[in-house]
Short mmCIF file of C-alpha atoms in Angstrom, two decimals:
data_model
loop_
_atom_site.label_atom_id
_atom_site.label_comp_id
_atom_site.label_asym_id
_atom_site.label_seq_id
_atom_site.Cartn_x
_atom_site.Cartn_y
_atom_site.Cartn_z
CA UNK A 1327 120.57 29.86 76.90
CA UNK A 1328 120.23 29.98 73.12
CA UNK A 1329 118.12 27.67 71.30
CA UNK A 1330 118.87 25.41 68.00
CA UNK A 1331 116.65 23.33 66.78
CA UNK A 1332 117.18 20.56 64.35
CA UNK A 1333 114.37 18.14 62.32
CA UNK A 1334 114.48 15.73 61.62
CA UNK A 1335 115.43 14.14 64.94
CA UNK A 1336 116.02 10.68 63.33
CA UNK A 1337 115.50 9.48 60.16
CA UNK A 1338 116.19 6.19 58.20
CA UNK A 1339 116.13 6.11 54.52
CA UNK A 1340 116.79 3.73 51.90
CA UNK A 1341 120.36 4.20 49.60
CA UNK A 1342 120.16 6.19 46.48
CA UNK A 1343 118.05 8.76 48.28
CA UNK A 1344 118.34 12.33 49.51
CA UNK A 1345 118.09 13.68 52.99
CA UNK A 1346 117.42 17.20 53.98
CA UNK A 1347 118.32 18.07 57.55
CA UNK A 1348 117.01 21.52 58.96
CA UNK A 1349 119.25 23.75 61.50
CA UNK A 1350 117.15 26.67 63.43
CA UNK A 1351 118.17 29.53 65.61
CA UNK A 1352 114.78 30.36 67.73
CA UNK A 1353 115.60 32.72 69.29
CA UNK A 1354 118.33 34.55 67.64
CA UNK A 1355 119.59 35.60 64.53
CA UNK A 1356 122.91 33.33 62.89
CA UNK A 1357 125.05 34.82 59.67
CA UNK A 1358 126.48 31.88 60.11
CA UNK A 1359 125.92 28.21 61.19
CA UNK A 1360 128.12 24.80 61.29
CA UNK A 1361 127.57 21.53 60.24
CA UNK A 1362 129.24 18.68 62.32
CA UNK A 1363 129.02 14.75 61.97
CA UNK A 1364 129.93 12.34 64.36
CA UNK A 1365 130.78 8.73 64.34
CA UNK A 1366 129.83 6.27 67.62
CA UNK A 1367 132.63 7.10 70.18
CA UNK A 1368 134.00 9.10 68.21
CA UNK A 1369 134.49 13.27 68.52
CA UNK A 1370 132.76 16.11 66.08
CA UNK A 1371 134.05 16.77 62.76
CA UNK A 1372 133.22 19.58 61.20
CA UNK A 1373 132.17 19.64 57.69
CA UNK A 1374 131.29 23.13 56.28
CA UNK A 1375 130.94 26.73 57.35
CA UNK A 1376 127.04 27.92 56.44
CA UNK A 1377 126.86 31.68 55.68
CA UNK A 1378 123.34 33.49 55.05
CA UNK A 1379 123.35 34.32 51.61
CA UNK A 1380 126.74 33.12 50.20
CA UNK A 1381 128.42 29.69 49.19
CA UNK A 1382 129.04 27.29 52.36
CA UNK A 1383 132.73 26.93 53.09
CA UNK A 1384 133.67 23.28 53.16
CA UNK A 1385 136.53 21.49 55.07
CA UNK A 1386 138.88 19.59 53.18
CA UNK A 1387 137.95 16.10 52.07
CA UNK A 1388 133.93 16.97 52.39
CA UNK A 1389 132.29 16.36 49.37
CA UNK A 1390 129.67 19.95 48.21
CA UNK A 1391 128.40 18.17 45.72
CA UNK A 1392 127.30 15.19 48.20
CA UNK A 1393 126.64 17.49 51.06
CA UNK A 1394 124.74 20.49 49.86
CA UNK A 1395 124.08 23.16 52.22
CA UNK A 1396 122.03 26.38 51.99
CA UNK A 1397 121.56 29.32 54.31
CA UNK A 1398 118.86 31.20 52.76
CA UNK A 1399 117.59 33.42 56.42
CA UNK A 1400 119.44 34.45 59.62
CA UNK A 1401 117.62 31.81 61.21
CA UNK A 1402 117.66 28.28 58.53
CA UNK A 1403 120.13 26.73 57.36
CA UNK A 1404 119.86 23.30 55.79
CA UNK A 1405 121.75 20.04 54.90
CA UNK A 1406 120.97 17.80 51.96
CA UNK A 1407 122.48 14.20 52.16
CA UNK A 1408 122.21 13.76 48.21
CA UNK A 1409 121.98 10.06 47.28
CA UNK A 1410 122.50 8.71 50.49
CA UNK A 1411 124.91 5.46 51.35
CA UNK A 1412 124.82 3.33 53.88
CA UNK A 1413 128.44 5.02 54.85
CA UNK A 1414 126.72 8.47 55.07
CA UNK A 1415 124.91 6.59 58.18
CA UNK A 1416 125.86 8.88 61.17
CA UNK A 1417 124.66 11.76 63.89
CA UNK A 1418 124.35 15.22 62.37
CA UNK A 1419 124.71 18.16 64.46
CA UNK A 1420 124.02 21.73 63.55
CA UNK A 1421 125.46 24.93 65.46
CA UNK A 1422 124.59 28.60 64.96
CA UNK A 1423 126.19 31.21 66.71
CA UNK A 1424 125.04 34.61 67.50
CA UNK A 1425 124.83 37.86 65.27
CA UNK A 1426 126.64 40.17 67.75
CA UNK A 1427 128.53 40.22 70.75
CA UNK A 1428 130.84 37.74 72.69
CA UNK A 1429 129.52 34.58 70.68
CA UNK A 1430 129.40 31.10 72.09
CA UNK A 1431 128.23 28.44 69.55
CA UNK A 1432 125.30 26.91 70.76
CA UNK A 1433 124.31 23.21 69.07
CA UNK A 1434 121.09 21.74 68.19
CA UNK A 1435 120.11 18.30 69.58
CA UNK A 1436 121.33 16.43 66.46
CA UNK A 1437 120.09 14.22 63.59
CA UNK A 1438 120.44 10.32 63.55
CA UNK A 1439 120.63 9.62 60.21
CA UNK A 1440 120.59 5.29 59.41
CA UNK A 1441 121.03 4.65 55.47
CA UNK A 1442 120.06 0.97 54.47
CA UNK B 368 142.37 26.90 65.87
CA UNK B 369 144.77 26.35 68.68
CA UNK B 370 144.87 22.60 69.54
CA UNK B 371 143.84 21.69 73.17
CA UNK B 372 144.96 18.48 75.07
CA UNK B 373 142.82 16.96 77.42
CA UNK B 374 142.70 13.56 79.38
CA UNK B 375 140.60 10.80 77.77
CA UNK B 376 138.98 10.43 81.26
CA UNK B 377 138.15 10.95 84.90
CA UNK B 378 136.13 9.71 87.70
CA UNK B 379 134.74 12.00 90.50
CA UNK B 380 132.59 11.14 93.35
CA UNK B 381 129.16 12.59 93.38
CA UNK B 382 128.74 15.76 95.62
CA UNK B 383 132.73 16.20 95.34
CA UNK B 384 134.29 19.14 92.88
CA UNK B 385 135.39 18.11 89.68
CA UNK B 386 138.55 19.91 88.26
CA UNK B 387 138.49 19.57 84.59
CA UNK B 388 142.37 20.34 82.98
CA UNK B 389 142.87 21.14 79.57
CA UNK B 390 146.00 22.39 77.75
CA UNK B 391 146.45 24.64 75.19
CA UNK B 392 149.92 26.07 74.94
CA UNK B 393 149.34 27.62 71.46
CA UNK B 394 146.52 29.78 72.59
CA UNK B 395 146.93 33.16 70.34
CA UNK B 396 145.88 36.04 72.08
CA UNK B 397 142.43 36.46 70.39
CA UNK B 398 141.35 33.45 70.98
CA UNK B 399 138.81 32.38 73.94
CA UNK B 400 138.67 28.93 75.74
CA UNK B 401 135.39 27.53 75.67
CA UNK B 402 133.97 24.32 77.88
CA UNK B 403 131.30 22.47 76.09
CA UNK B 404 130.01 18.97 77.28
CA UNK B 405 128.08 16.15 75.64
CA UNK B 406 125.71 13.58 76.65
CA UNK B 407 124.89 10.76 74.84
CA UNK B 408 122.80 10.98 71.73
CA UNK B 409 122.34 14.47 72.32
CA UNK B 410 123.88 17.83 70.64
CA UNK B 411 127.06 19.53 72.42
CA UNK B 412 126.10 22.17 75.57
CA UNK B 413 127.55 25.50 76.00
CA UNK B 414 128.80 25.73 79.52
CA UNK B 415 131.27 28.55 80.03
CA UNK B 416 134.06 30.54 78.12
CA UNK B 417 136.69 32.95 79.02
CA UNK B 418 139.58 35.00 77.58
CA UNK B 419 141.75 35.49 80.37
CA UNK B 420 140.03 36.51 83.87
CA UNK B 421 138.65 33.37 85.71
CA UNK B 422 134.54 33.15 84.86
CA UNK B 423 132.26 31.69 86.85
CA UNK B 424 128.01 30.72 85.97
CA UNK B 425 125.15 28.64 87.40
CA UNK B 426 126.92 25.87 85.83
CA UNK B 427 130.44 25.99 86.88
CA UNK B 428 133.81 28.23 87.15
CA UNK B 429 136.57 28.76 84.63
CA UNK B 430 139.70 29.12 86.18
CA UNK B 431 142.71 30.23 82.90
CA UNK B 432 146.33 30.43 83.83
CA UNK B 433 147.38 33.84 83.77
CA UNK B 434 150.11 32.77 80.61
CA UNK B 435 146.72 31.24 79.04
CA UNK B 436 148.51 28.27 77.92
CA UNK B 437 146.37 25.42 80.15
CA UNK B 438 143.00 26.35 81.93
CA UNK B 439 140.32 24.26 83.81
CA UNK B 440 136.95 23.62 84.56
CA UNK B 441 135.67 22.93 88.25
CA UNK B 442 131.69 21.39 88.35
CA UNK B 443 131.48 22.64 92.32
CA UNK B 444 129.31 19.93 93.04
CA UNK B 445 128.71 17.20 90.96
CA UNK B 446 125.93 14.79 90.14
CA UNK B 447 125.45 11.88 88.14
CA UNK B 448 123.90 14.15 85.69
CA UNK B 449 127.26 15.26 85.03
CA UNK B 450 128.49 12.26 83.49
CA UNK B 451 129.44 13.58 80.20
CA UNK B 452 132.07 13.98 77.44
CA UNK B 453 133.49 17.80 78.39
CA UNK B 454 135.10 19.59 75.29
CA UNK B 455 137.72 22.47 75.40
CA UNK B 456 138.07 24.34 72.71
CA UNK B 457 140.33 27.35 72.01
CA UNK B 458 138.47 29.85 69.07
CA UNK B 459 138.29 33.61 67.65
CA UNK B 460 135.38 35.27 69.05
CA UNK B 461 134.02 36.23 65.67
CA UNK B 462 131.14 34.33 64.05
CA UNK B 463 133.37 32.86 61.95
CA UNK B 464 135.14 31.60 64.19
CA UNK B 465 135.27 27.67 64.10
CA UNK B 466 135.01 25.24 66.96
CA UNK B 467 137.64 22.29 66.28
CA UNK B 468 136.89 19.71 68.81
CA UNK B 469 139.79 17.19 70.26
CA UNK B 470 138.34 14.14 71.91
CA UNK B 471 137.25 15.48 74.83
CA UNK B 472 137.61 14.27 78.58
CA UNK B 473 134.81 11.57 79.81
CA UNK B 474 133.55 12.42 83.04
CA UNK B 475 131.84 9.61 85.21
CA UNK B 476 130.34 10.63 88.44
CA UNK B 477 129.99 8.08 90.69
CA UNK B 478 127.50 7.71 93.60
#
């Protein structure tokens, strides 16, 4: 299957600081990618639609100014935490799907991200 | 999206089949039903998707009411490997087509 990579895997940062999180396709081209967050126990919420080359499309009640996203090549797309709180604390998870064809959205490993 | 149902858990005994049931009566008819499942700590994985014939892979077989309002997943042999949060989710096949996930059925396999 397809193959999304994310970096960090984990990081923990102190408050008042920015995050970037990278999302990779290796082995395919993405237009666009997804950026999910997920509480303990809790199911994926998705936060913003990435599209290479244009302005990410948020869902309602995500913050662009805290979350900035950029999808500058069919195969990048990133996620900036911007001054981070301990409430931002949660797993990040990237998906890209495919340029052409019957898609399925394949999902990096995720990002653990502990604000203190 | 459509909005699937699916329930919160199930047990299955390892080597057995395990039949997977989700609903999703307000399927429109461009939209595919995709099985994703998710171990802990780690990203979602793809497992199978259909539109309206029954699918089968490696990994396991997609059987979709012919009305397309309820479909389910059958792991023809499972392990303990398979223990897992399984996601179905209805979406456009078009890459901008969003995945809107419910909260999923947990799987335990037990030896």
């Amino acid at each position: 299957g397809a193959v999304v990579s994310q970096h960090p895997s984990r990081v923990i940062c102190k408050s008042g600081t920015s995050v970037k999180i990278e999302c990779r396709s290796l082995d395919f081209q993405a237009t666009t990618m997804f950026w999910y967050r997920q509480f303990p126990k809790k199911s994926l919420m998705l936060m913003a639609t990435s599209n290479e080359g244009s302005k990410a499309t948020y869902e309602q009640g995500v913050e662009k100014d805290k979350f900035l996203i950029n999808h500058a090549s069919l195969t990048l797309s990133t996620l900036t935490v911007t001054s981070a709180h301990p409430e931002d604390s949660s797993f990040y998870i990237c998906s890209a799907d495919r340029l052409a064809g019957v898609s399925a959205q394949y999902f990096g490993p995720g990002t653990r991200l502990l604000v203190l | 999206d459509a909005k699937t149902t699916q329930p919160p858990s199930m047990d299955c005994a390892e080597g057995r089949a395990a039949n997977l049931p989700c609903n999703h009566s307000t399927i429109s008819g461009n939209e595919y039903v995709y099985w994703y499942r998710q171990i802990h700590s780690q990203g979602p994985q793809y497992i199978i998707h259909g539109l309206k014939n029954n699918e089968t892979n490696e990994m396991a077989s997609l059987i979709i009411t012919e009305d397309r309002k309820s479909s389910t997943l059958i792991l023809p042999h499972a392990t303990l490997r398979d223990t897992a949060v399984y996601y179905c989710i209805v979406r456009v096949d078009t890459n901008a087509g969003k995945s809107t996930f419910g909260d999923g059925t947990t799987l335990t396999v037990k030896p």
